[in-house]
XYZ file of C-alpha atoms in Angstrom:
424
model
C 11.569 69.303 -89.457
C 8.425 67.647 -89.117
C 5.986 68.565 -86.386
C 5.134 65.136 -83.583
C 1.496 64.752 -83.048
C 0.691 62.322 -79.784
C -3.123 61.378 -78.784
C -4.024 62.620 -75.572
C -6.600 59.313 -74.013
C -8.857 61.206 -71.952
C -8.387 59.731 -68.139
C -10.611 57.795 -66.213
C -11.755 57.356 -62.890
C -11.980 53.944 -62.589
C -14.140 53.540 -59.418
C -13.045 49.958 -57.034
C -16.075 47.733 -57.163
C -17.982 47.563 -53.773
C -17.988 44.081 -52.165
C -21.800 42.624 -51.841
C -21.932 42.177 -47.993
C -25.252 40.666 -46.186
C -25.598 39.624 -42.363
C -27.400 36.571 -41.152
C -28.753 36.364 -37.924
C -30.888 34.024 -35.553
C -32.359 33.625 -32.364
C -33.426 29.983 -31.068
C -36.112 31.125 -29.006
C -39.615 33.326 -30.067
C -39.695 34.713 -26.485
C -40.073 38.537 -26.797
C -36.449 39.510 -24.835
C -35.255 37.054 -27.515
C -36.824 38.550 -30.476
C -35.778 42.398 -28.890
C -32.482 41.314 -28.953
C -32.540 40.175 -33.073
C -34.393 43.331 -33.895
C -31.557 44.927 -32.043
C -28.750 42.257 -34.272
C -30.790 42.923 -37.816
C -30.233 47.161 -36.847
C -26.470 46.769 -35.588
C -25.378 44.740 -39.008
C -27.715 47.236 -40.927
C -25.757 50.044 -40.103
C -22.346 48.488 -40.492
C -22.819 47.673 -43.519
C -23.913 50.899 -45.030
C -21.915 52.736 -43.429
C -19.163 51.053 -44.644
C -18.186 52.730 -48.369
C -16.274 50.041 -49.808
C -19.326 48.108 -49.340
C -22.722 47.317 -50.863
C -25.558 46.711 -48.021
C -27.711 43.426 -49.704
C -29.583 42.764 -46.440
C -29.800 41.067 -43.243
C -30.841 37.439 -43.531
C -33.342 36.909 -39.981
C -34.053 33.499 -39.195
C -36.920 33.204 -35.702
C -36.891 30.235 -33.373
C -34.809 27.804 -35.116
C -32.582 25.613 -34.582
C -29.259 25.686 -35.867
C -29.650 23.474 -37.856
C -29.075 24.520 -42.274
C -32.331 22.371 -43.443
C -34.821 24.067 -40.979
C -33.670 27.468 -41.497
C -35.922 29.511 -44.523
C -33.693 32.384 -44.536
C -30.847 31.023 -44.455
C -31.564 28.351 -47.309
C -33.016 31.951 -48.880
C -29.135 33.814 -48.499
C -27.237 30.607 -49.722
C -29.452 30.697 -53.068
C -28.684 34.415 -53.292
C -24.787 33.410 -52.996
C -25.189 31.110 -55.708
C -26.937 33.133 -58.106
C -24.085 35.456 -57.544
C -25.540 38.493 -55.405
C -23.666 38.348 -52.511
C -19.614 38.417 -52.308
C -19.295 38.613 -48.033
C -21.105 36.951 -45.356
C -21.046 38.364 -41.543
C -22.531 36.874 -38.594
C -22.697 37.029 -35.053
C -20.529 33.671 -34.236
C -19.741 30.739 -34.993
C -23.188 29.030 -32.685
C -25.304 31.017 -34.805
C -24.557 30.110 -37.693
C -24.059 25.968 -37.293
C -23.950 24.255 -34.102
C -22.714 20.249 -35.647
C -19.379 20.303 -36.843
C -20.044 18.842 -39.936
C -22.996 21.136 -41.329
C -20.269 23.956 -40.783
C -17.721 23.010 -42.814
C -20.232 21.697 -45.418
C -21.675 24.728 -45.621
C -18.592 26.965 -45.993
C -16.484 25.003 -47.806
C -19.768 25.204 -49.805
C -19.767 28.675 -50.231
C -15.931 29.392 -50.580
C -15.754 27.089 -53.867
C -18.246 29.577 -55.275
C -15.956 32.507 -53.520
C -17.860 33.825 -50.957
C -16.298 34.688 -47.849
C -17.699 34.238 -44.570
C -16.590 36.311 -41.210
C -17.693 35.238 -38.021
C -16.913 38.548 -36.117
C -16.654 36.929 -32.194
C -13.751 34.290 -33.325
C -12.723 37.162 -35.964
C -12.297 34.467 -38.296
C -12.123 34.973 -42.601
C -13.201 31.803 -43.703
C -11.605 32.590 -47.516
C -8.525 32.846 -44.999
C -5.416 30.804 -45.011
C -6.052 29.441 -42.479
C -9.699 29.831 -41.887
C -10.978 25.975 -41.700
C -8.281 24.818 -39.404
C -9.734 27.437 -37.002
C -13.370 27.213 -37.904
C -12.696 23.536 -37.349
C -11.382 23.392 -34.024
C -13.492 26.244 -32.656
C -16.763 24.737 -34.314
C -16.343 21.652 -32.190
C -15.971 23.931 -29.330
C -19.343 25.015 -29.909
C -20.701 21.822 -30.325
C -19.983 20.750 -27.480
C -21.113 24.009 -25.505
C -24.290 23.467 -27.100
C -24.580 20.322 -26.103
C -23.369 21.051 -22.361
C -26.413 24.166 -22.432
C -28.418 21.753 -23.547
C -27.519 18.685 -20.839
C -27.928 21.432 -18.530
C -31.522 23.193 -19.129
C -32.765 19.377 -19.288
C -31.775 18.557 -16.028
C -33.523 21.773 -14.791
C -36.724 20.534 -16.586
C -36.077 16.912 -15.053
C -35.393 18.378 -11.943
C -38.441 20.135 -12.285
C -40.784 17.681 -13.291
C -39.407 15.661 -9.949
C -40.858 17.953 -7.687
C -43.883 18.137 -9.614
C -43.387 22.098 -11.225
C -44.362 21.989 -14.946
C -42.476 24.406 -17.562
C -44.295 26.599 -19.090
C -46.805 25.810 -21.771
C -49.866 25.954 -23.846
C -52.802 23.751 -23.554
C -56.288 24.726 -24.644
C -58.964 25.537 -21.619
C -56.051 27.551 -19.635
C -53.847 30.583 -19.511
C -50.700 29.103 -17.593
C -49.762 32.489 -14.681
C -46.816 32.513 -12.123
C -46.373 28.049 -12.601
C -50.000 28.200 -12.420
C -52.287 26.331 -14.667
C -55.902 28.984 -14.141
C -58.742 28.096 -16.330
C -59.999 30.592 -18.890
C -63.750 30.229 -19.016
C -64.556 30.795 -22.760
C -62.086 28.229 -23.817
C -63.440 25.944 -21.211
C -66.591 25.907 -22.223
C -65.448 24.353 -25.467
C -63.644 21.769 -23.770
C -66.754 20.499 -21.820
C -68.837 21.042 -25.088
C -65.879 18.136 -26.999
C -66.187 16.388 -23.667
C -69.996 15.946 -23.422
C -70.707 15.543 -27.377
C -68.052 12.592 -27.195
C -70.341 10.955 -24.648
C -73.521 11.722 -25.793
C -72.293 9.798 -29.066
C -70.375 12.182 -32.014
C -66.910 11.127 -33.168
C -64.045 12.828 -33.599
C -64.698 14.438 -36.871
C -68.197 15.098 -36.240
C -67.029 17.900 -33.240
C -63.900 19.553 -34.842
C -66.917 19.996 -38.225
C -69.448 21.436 -35.451
C -66.524 23.532 -33.691
C -65.383 24.809 -36.858
C -68.973 26.092 -38.477
C -69.478 27.927 -35.038
C -66.070 30.041 -36.021
C -64.088 28.091 -32.903
C -60.157 28.068 -33.411
C -57.358 26.021 -32.070
C -54.957 28.034 -29.798
C -52.423 28.451 -32.449
C -56.016 29.988 -34.726
C -56.741 26.990 -37.190
C -59.171 24.774 -37.833
C -60.215 21.714 -35.816
C -58.715 18.071 -36.747
C -60.077 14.790 -35.022
C -56.318 14.421 -33.826
C -56.806 17.585 -31.970
C -60.516 16.127 -30.475
C -58.827 13.320 -29.536
C -56.030 14.816 -27.690
C -57.523 17.015 -25.614
C -60.932 13.980 -24.973
C -57.443 12.285 -23.538
C -55.875 14.888 -21.187
C -55.420 14.610 -18.132
C -55.067 17.730 -17.434
C -58.650 18.478 -17.934
C -59.163 16.380 -14.601
C -56.373 19.075 -12.501
C -53.897 16.062 -12.657
C -50.700 17.259 -14.643
C -48.231 13.905 -16.139
C -45.019 15.172 -16.703
C -42.574 14.606 -19.081
C -44.618 13.236 -21.717
C -42.306 13.899 -24.573
C -38.614 14.260 -24.091
C -35.811 15.782 -27.427
C -34.430 12.917 -29.150
C -30.348 15.258 -28.926
C -29.460 18.456 -28.730
C -28.735 18.858 -32.539
C -32.359 18.118 -34.252
C -34.274 19.370 -30.941
C -36.682 16.425 -32.421
C -39.541 15.695 -29.791
C -40.528 11.609 -29.513
C -43.178 10.142 -27.162
C -42.030 9.075 -24.091
C -42.794 5.267 -24.074
C -40.591 4.370 -20.974
C -37.397 6.103 -21.984
C -37.595 8.214 -19.290
C -39.260 8.607 -15.761
C -42.701 10.133 -16.313
C -44.541 11.989 -13.507
C -48.652 12.512 -12.279
C -49.185 15.364 -9.718
C -53.007 14.577 -8.788
C -54.780 17.197 -7.829
C -52.503 19.794 -8.948
C -55.111 22.508 -9.971
C -58.526 23.519 -11.026
C -60.628 20.419 -12.692
C -62.631 21.675 -16.026
C -63.618 18.072 -16.331
C -65.238 15.664 -13.573
C -63.879 12.003 -13.339
C -66.581 10.435 -14.260
C -67.096 11.852 -17.176
C -63.600 11.860 -18.088
C -63.770 7.957 -17.576
C -67.012 7.803 -19.295
C -64.991 9.232 -22.576
C -62.058 6.971 -21.738
C -64.127 4.083 -22.469
C -65.987 4.721 -24.968
C -62.780 5.741 -26.415
C -61.332 2.083 -25.742
C -65.292 0.176 -26.890
C -65.432 2.466 -30.481
C -61.260 1.637 -30.845
C -62.280 -2.721 -30.531
C -65.322 -2.066 -32.544
C -63.920 0.366 -35.536
C -60.092 0.281 -34.838
C -58.300 -1.393 -38.155
C -59.387 -5.099 -38.778
C -59.427 -7.134 -42.237
C -62.373 -6.980 -43.870
C -61.699 -8.574 -47.093
C -58.653 -7.064 -48.391
C -55.573 -7.175 -46.627
C -54.574 -4.093 -47.485
C -57.280 -1.378 -49.136
C -56.550 -1.269 -53.095
C -58.483 1.964 -53.826
C -56.693 4.219 -51.098
C -54.957 7.312 -52.547
C -56.274 5.912 -56.197
C -59.902 7.762 -56.311
C -60.141 11.382 -56.683
C -63.003 13.533 -55.676
C -64.133 15.892 -58.594
C -65.025 18.661 -56.357
C -62.450 19.486 -54.255
C -59.886 17.176 -55.543
C -59.104 15.736 -52.594
C -59.066 11.747 -52.110
C -61.468 9.343 -50.811
C -61.253 7.013 -48.227
C -62.426 4.159 -46.911
C -65.277 3.917 -43.298
C -67.163 2.078 -42.145
C -70.559 2.503 -40.757
C -72.070 0.548 -37.619
C -69.398 -1.716 -37.470
C -69.861 -4.903 -36.243
C -73.300 -4.438 -36.212
C -76.206 -6.617 -38.678
C -76.329 -2.319 -40.694
C -72.414 -2.689 -41.219
C -72.108 -0.609 -44.079
C -68.465 -0.051 -45.760
C -68.403 2.932 -48.465
C -65.675 5.247 -50.179
C -66.189 8.849 -48.922
C -64.331 12.354 -50.041
C -62.404 13.116 -46.803
C -63.056 16.881 -47.056
C -67.178 15.797 -46.989
C -65.841 13.683 -43.991
C -64.270 15.454 -42.347
C -65.654 19.285 -43.136
C -69.913 18.718 -44.192
C -71.110 19.600 -47.542
C -70.582 23.108 -46.846
C -66.812 22.651 -47.992
C -68.040 19.639 -50.511
C -71.140 18.365 -51.644
C -69.295 15.083 -53.329
C -71.638 11.890 -52.192
C -70.291 8.457 -51.245
C -70.006 5.170 -52.751
C -70.848 1.915 -51.635
C -67.637 -0.107 -51.936
C -69.635 -3.054 -53.545
C -70.895 -0.644 -56.214
C -67.351 -0.075 -56.672
C -66.040 -3.387 -57.035
C -68.902 -4.390 -59.466
C -67.789 -1.283 -61.645
C -64.276 -1.758 -61.215
C -65.372 -5.872 -62.708
C -67.524 -4.796 -65.274
C -64.223 -2.928 -66.921
C -62.073 -5.496 -65.730
C -64.706 -8.472 -67.265
C -64.015 -10.259 -64.066
C -66.619 -11.739 -62.103
C -64.357 -11.851 -58.919
C -62.757 -8.801 -58.052
C -58.144 -9.179 -58.353
C -55.949 -6.890 -56.449
C -53.177 -7.387 -58.804
C -55.593 -6.827 -62.146
C -57.014 -3.818 -60.493
C -53.177 -2.659 -60.230
C -52.415 -3.596 -63.190
C -55.113 -1.992 -65.006
C -56.608 0.544 -63.397
C -54.346 4.142 -62.605
C -56.847 6.502 -60.894
C -60.768 6.637 -60.106
C -62.090 10.127 -60.333
C -65.500 11.589 -59.397
C -66.592 13.830 -61.010
C -70.348 14.157 -59.935
C -73.154 11.528 -57.952
C -73.639 8.505 -59.416
C -70.707 9.038 -62.276
C -67.230 7.325 -62.178
C -64.244 7.827 -64.228
C -61.661 4.868 -64.464
C -58.365 6.115 -66.027
C -56.484 3.179 -67.130
C -53.070 2.354 -67.681
C -53.515 1.927 -71.598
C -54.310 5.638 -71.859
C -58.144 4.955 -71.947
C -60.839 6.412 -69.783
C -64.529 4.866 -68.875
C -67.199 6.636 -67.759
C -69.356 4.676 -65.199
C -72.596 5.800 -64.211
C -74.575 4.331 -61.398
C -77.601 4.207 -58.616
C -78.218 3.218 -55.386
C -81.189 1.410 -56.738
C -79.664 -0.542 -59.861
C -76.485 -0.811 -59.979
C -74.138 -0.535 -63.231
C -76.667 2.203 -65.334
C -74.367 2.736 -68.704
C -70.809 2.243 -69.962
C -68.868 5.518 -71.445
C -65.959 5.002 -73.115
C -64.186 8.716 -73.259
C -61.543 9.900 -75.373
C -58.074 10.279 -73.358
């Protein structure tokens, strides 16, 4: 009888694949208490994920001081991208309201993740999005969450507006003051900068020049950024430096986007006279307002030959890469002069860019010579010239739509000097 030989396969211990789990946390305020709560949430979810032997810890995605809208949250977007890249199998989050406050947005996100096999677990509601009745429950509960958000928002608005009626401001920041216990108190160091801004403007300096000088002095805004024309203008128009308080200048459009809108009469505004210690006296403030009105009437947008500026966005600085813009000097006088100037040079000075301005009449002469026309024609210009490049003083390169590049040399005294056709 023959022997039977059977090969025995070595048994393998196959470990089940661990589920890759991440958590998402968010707070809608940057206040210290909220950020402390956020830190606690991060620690909590990190611990429960890492302590589960069937789970593989991916990480905790965290957004600070963001509203519950999908597009405004950088970490949320990164998490979704990681899900699409196959790095996450399940997301844990505290509640529906932390994930999104809009029912439609909620369902869009959940369905998007469900389609690629990613489960979302809402801890407070004890719902898995991948479960059979998950979407039905999410629809119902997210609707409740949205209404709750609306209710909370309306209650907050009511409290704020009630304070406005009583002349009580809400917490805010303003350069030159500290907000302590509901009262604006002068910040001496910043107050000196505010006085300088008002005095410089009253002495004839413009928004851009004041901003440039502040930046050269190393002065920064409340946000630690460089000064810009708009920041200087806002300070000069702010009644709070008089000691007055105009309340409800802006309002939130709705509870979902929380977009700020300027109050142009949609809601009542409240003026509180002599609310706090002033930084600027009324005579100086009134003088500055009158100068701004006068300059606006002179330098405001007017038709000075073109209904639109045909060169806007087409002239590129060869030094810093920024666009040139149109500027009129000595407007309304016999010395009026229109030039095109690099925005960096105009706002920050030659320390940041040494590009020189080009008089508009010379620019037009150069264009007319290229297009071989006697009078400037905007339609011909737009049809034939794609971009204007200024590599250096006295030199302009015109890039044509047909692929050609033509270099023009010019001077203030003689106008056009030389023409060169460049290899495109």
